[in-house]
PDB file of C-alpha atoms in Angstrom:
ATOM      1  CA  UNK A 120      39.175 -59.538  39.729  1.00 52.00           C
ATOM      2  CA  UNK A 121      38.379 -62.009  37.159  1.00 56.00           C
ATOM      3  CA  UNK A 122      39.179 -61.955  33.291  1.00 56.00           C
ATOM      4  CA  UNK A 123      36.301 -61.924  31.142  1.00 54.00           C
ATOM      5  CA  UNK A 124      36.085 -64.618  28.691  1.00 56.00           C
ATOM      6  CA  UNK A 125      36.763 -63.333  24.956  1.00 57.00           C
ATOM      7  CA  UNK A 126      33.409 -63.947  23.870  1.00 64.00           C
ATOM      8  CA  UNK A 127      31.599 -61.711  26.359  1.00 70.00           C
ATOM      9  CA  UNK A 128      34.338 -58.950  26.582  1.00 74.00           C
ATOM     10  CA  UNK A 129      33.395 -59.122  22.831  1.00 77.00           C
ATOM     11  CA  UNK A 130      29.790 -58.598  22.949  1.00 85.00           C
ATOM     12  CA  UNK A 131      30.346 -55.983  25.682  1.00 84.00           C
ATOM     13  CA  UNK A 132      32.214 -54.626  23.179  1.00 84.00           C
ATOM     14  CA  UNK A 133      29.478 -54.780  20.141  1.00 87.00           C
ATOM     15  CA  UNK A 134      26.839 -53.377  23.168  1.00 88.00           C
ATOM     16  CA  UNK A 135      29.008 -50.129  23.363  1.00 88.00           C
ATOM     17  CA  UNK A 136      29.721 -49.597  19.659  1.00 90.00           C
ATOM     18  CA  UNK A 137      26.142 -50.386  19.118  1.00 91.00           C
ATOM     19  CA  UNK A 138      24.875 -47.076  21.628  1.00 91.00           C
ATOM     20  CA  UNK A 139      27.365 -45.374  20.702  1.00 91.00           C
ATOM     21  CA  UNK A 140      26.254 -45.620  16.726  1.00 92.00           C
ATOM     22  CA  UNK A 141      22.844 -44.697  18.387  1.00 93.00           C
ATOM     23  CA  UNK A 142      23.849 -41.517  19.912  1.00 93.00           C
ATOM     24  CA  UNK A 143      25.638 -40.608  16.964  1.00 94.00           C
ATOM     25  CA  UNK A 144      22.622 -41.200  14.580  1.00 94.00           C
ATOM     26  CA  UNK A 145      20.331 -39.485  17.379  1.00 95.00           C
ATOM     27  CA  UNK A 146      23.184 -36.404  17.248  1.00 94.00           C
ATOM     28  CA  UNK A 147      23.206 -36.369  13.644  1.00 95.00           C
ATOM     29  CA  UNK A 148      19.449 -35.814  13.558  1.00 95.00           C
ATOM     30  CA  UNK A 149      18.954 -33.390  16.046  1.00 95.00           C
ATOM     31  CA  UNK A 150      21.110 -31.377  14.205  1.00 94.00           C
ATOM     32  CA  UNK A 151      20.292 -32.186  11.128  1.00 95.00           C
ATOM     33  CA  UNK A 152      16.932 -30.979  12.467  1.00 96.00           C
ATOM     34  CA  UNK A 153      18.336 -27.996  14.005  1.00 95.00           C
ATOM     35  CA  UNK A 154      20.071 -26.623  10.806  1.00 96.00           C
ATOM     36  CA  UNK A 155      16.714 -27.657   8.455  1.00 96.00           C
ATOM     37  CA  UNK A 156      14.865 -25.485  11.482  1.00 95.00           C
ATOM     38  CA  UNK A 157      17.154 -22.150  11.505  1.00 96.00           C
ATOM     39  CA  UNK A 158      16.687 -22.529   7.589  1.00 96.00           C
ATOM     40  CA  UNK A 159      13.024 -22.372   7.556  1.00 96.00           C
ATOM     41  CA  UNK A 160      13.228 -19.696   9.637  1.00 96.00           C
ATOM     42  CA  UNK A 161      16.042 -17.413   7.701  1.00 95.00           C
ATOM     43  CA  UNK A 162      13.259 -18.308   5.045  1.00 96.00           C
ATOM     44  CA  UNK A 163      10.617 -17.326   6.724  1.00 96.00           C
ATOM     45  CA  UNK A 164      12.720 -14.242   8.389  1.00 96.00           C
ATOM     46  CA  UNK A 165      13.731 -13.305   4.670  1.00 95.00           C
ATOM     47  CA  UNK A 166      10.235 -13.222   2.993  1.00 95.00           C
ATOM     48  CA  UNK A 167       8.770 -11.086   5.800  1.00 94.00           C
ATOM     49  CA  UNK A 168      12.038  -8.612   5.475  1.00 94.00           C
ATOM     50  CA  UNK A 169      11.293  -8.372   1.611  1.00 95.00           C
ATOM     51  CA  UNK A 170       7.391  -7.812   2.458  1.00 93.00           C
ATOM     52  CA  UNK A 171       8.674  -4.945   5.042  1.00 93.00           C
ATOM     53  CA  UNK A 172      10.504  -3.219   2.412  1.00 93.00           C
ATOM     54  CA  UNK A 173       7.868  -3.483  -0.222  1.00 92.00           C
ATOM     55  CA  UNK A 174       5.422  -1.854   2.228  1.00 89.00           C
ATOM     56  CA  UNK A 175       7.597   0.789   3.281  1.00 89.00           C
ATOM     57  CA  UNK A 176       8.395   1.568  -1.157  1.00 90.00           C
ATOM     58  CA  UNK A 177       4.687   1.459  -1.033  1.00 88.00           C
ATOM     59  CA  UNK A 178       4.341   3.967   1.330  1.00 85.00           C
ATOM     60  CA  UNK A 179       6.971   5.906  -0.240  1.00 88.00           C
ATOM     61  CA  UNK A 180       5.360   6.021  -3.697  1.00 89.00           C
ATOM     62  CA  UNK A 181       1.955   6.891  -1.810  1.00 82.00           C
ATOM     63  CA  UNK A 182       3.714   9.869  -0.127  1.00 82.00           C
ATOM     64  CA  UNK A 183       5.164  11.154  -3.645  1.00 86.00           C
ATOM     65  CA  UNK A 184       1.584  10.971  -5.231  1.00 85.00           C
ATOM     66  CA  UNK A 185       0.108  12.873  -2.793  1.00 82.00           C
ATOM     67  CA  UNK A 186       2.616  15.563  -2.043  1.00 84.00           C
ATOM     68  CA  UNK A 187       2.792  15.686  -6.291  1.00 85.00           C
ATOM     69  CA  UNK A 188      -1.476  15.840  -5.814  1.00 83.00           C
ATOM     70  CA  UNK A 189      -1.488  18.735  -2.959  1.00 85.00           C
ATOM     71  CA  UNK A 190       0.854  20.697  -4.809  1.00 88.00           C
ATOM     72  CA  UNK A 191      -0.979  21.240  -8.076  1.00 86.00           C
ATOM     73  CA  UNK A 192      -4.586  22.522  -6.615  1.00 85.00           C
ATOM     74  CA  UNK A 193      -1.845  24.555  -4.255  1.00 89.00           C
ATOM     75  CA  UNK A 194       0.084  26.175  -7.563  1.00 90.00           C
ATOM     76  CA  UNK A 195      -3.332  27.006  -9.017  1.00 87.00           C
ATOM     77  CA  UNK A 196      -4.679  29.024  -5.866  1.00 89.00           C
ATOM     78  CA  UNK A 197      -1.374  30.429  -5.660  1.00 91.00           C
ATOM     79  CA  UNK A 198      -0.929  31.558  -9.781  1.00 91.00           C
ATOM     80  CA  UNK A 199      -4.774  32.818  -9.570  1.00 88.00           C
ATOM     81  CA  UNK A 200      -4.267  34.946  -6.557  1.00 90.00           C
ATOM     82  CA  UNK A 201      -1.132  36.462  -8.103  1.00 90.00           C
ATOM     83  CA  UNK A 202      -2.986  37.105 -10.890  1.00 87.00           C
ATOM     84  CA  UNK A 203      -5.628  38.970  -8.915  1.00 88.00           C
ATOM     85  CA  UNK A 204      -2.824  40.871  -6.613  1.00 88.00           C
ATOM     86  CA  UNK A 205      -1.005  42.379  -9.477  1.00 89.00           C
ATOM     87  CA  UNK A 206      -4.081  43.561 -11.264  1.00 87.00           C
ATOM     88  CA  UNK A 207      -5.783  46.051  -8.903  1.00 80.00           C
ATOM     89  CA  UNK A 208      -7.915  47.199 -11.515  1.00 85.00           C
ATOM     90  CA  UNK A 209      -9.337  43.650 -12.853  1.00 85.00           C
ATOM     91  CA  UNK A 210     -13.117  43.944 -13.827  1.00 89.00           C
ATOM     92  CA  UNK A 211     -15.868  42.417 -11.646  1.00 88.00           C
ATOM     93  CA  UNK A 212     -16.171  39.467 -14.244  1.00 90.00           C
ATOM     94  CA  UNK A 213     -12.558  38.039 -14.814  1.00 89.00           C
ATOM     95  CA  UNK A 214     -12.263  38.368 -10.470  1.00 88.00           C
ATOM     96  CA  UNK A 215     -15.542  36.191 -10.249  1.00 90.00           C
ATOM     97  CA  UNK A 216     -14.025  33.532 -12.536  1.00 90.00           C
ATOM     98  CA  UNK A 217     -10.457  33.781 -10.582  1.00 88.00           C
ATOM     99  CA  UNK A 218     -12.498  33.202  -7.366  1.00 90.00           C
ATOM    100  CA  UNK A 219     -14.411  30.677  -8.849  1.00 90.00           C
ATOM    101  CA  UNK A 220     -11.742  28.455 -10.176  1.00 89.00           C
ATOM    102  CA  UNK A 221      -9.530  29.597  -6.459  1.00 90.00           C
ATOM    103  CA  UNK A 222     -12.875  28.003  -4.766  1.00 90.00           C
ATOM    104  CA  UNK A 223     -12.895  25.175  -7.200  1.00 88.00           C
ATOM    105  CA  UNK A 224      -9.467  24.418  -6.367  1.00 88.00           C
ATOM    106  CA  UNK A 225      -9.857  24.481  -2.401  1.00 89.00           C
ATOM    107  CA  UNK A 226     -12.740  22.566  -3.051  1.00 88.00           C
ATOM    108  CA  UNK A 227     -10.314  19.465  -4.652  1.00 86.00           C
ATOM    109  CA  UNK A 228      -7.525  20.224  -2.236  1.00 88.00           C
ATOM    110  CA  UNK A 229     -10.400  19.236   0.437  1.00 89.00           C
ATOM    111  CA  UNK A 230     -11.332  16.016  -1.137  1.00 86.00           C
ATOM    112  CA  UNK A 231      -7.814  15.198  -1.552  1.00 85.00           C
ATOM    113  CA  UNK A 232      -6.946  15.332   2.009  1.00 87.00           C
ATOM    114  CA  UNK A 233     -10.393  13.630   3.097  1.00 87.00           C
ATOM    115  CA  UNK A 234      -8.938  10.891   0.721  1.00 84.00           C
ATOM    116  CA  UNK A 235      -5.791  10.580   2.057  1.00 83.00           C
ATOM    117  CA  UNK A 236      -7.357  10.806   5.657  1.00 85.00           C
ATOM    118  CA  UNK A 237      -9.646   8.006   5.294  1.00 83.00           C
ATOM    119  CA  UNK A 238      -6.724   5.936   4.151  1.00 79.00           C
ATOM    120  CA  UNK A 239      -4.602   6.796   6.936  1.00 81.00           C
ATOM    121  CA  UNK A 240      -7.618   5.907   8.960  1.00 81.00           C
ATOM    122  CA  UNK A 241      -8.088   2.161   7.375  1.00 79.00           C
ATOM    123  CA  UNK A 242      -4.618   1.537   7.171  1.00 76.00           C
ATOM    124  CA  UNK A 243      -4.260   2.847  11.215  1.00 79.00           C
ATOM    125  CA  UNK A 244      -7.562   0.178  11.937  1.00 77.00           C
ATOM    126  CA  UNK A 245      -6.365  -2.536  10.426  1.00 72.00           C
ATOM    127  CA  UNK A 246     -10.094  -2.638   8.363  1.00 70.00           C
ATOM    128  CA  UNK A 247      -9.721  -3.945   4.798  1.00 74.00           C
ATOM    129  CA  UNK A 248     -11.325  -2.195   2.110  1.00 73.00           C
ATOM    130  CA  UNK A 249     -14.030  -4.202   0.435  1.00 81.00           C
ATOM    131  CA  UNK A 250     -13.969  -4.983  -3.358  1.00 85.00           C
ATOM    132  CA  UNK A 251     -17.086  -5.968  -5.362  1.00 89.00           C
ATOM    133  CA  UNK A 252     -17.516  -6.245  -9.224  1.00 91.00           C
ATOM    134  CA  UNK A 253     -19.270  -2.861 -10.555  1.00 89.00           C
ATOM    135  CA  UNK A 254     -20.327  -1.946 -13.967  1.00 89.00           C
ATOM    136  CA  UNK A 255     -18.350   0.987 -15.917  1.00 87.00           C
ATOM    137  CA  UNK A 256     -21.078   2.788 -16.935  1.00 86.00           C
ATOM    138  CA  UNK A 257     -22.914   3.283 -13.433  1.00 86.00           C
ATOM    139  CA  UNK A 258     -19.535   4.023 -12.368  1.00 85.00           C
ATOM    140  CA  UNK A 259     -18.764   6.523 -15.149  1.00 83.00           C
ATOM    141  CA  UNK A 260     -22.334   8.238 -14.808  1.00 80.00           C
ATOM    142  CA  UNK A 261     -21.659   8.580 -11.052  1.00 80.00           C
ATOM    143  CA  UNK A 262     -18.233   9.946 -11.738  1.00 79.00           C
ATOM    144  CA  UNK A 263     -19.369  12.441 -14.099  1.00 75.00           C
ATOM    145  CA  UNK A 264     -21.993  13.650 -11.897  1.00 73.00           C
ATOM    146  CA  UNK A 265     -20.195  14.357  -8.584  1.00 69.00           C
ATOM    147  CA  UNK A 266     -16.847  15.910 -10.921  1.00 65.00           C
ATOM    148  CA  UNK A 267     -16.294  19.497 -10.041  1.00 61.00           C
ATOM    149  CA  UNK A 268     -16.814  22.469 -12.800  1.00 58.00           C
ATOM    150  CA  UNK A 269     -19.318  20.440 -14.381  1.00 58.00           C
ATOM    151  CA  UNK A 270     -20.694  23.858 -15.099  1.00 62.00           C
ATOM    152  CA  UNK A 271     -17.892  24.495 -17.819  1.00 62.00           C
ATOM    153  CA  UNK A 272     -19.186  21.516 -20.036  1.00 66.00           C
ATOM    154  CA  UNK A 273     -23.013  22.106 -20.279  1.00 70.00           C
ATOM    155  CA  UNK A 274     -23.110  20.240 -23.653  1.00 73.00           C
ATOM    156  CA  UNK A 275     -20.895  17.287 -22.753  1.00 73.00           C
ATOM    157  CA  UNK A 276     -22.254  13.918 -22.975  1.00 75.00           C
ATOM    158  CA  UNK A 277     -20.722  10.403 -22.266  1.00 79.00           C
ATOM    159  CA  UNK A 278     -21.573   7.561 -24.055  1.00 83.00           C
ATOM    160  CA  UNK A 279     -20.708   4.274 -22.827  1.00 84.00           C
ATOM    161  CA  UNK A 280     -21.173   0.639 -23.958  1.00 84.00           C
ATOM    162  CA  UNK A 281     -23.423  -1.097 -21.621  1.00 81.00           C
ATOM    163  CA  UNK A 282     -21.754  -5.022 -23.069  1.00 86.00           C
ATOM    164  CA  UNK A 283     -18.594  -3.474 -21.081  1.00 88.00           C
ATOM    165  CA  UNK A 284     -17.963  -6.431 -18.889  1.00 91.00           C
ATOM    166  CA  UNK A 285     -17.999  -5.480 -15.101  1.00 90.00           C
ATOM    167  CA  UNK A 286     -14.547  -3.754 -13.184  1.00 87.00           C
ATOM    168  CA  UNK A 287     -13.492  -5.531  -9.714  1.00 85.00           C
TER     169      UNK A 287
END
């Protein structure tokens, strides 16, 4: 074997140190790259945890409102047939209005359940519901119209402003 002179053992030397500052730099930013990666996704991981939770509080709430809205048409069949059970000898009259205001009350249990249906049947499709800008009184007419035991207000009338700007 034969000694290398100093000068190239040197820059054999410098050659190595050089590739081996290289690898290091490439090392450092592959994982510099790796940790910036498994950040965005923590990030990413996070925000669609928090959006989970608010949609299951959502559902939640939803749930609450409409166990609190079957209950009350439920209470009022159930107080008016009470009524009716321990009072054999109500007149013809007062039983008519009891079964009125009994169908009346079936009648909005109905609708509430259709409601809740319907949603339950977007929200299983995936379909979005469509918003468009209407105008408050058209709205409030039609309201007014379709509203059960319209029959008890013969004399009511609804006045509305027709410069109310539109609702989305």
């Amino acid at each position: 074997l034969r000694p290398i002179a100093g000068g190239a053992q040197r820059s054999r030397v410098d050659r190595v140190e050089a590739a081996a500052g290289r690898r290091m730099a490439t090392y450092l930013w592959a994982g510099s790259l790796a940790v910036a990666g498994l950040a965005v996704a923590g990030l990413l991981l996070a925000q669609a945890f928090r959006r989970q939770l608010r949609l299951n509080r959502l559902k939640t709430d939803l749930v609450a409102a409409v166990s609190h809205e079957l209950k009350t048409p439920l209470a009022s069949v159930r107080a008016l047939v009470d009524l009716m059970l321990d009072d054999p000898d109500i007149d013809r009259s007062r039983r008519r209005e009891y079964l009125q205001m009994i169908a009346e009350e079936n009648a909005r249990l109905s609708r509430l359940i259709e409601h809740f249906l319907t949603f339950s049947r977007v929200d299983r499709n995936g379909q979005r519901l469509v918003f468009r800008d209407v105008q408050p009184a058209a709205l409030i007419s039609q309201a007014v119209a379709t509203a059960p035991g319209q029959e008890r207000f013969p004399g009511l009338a609804i006045a509305v402003s027709p410069d109310l700007p539109p609702l989305y």
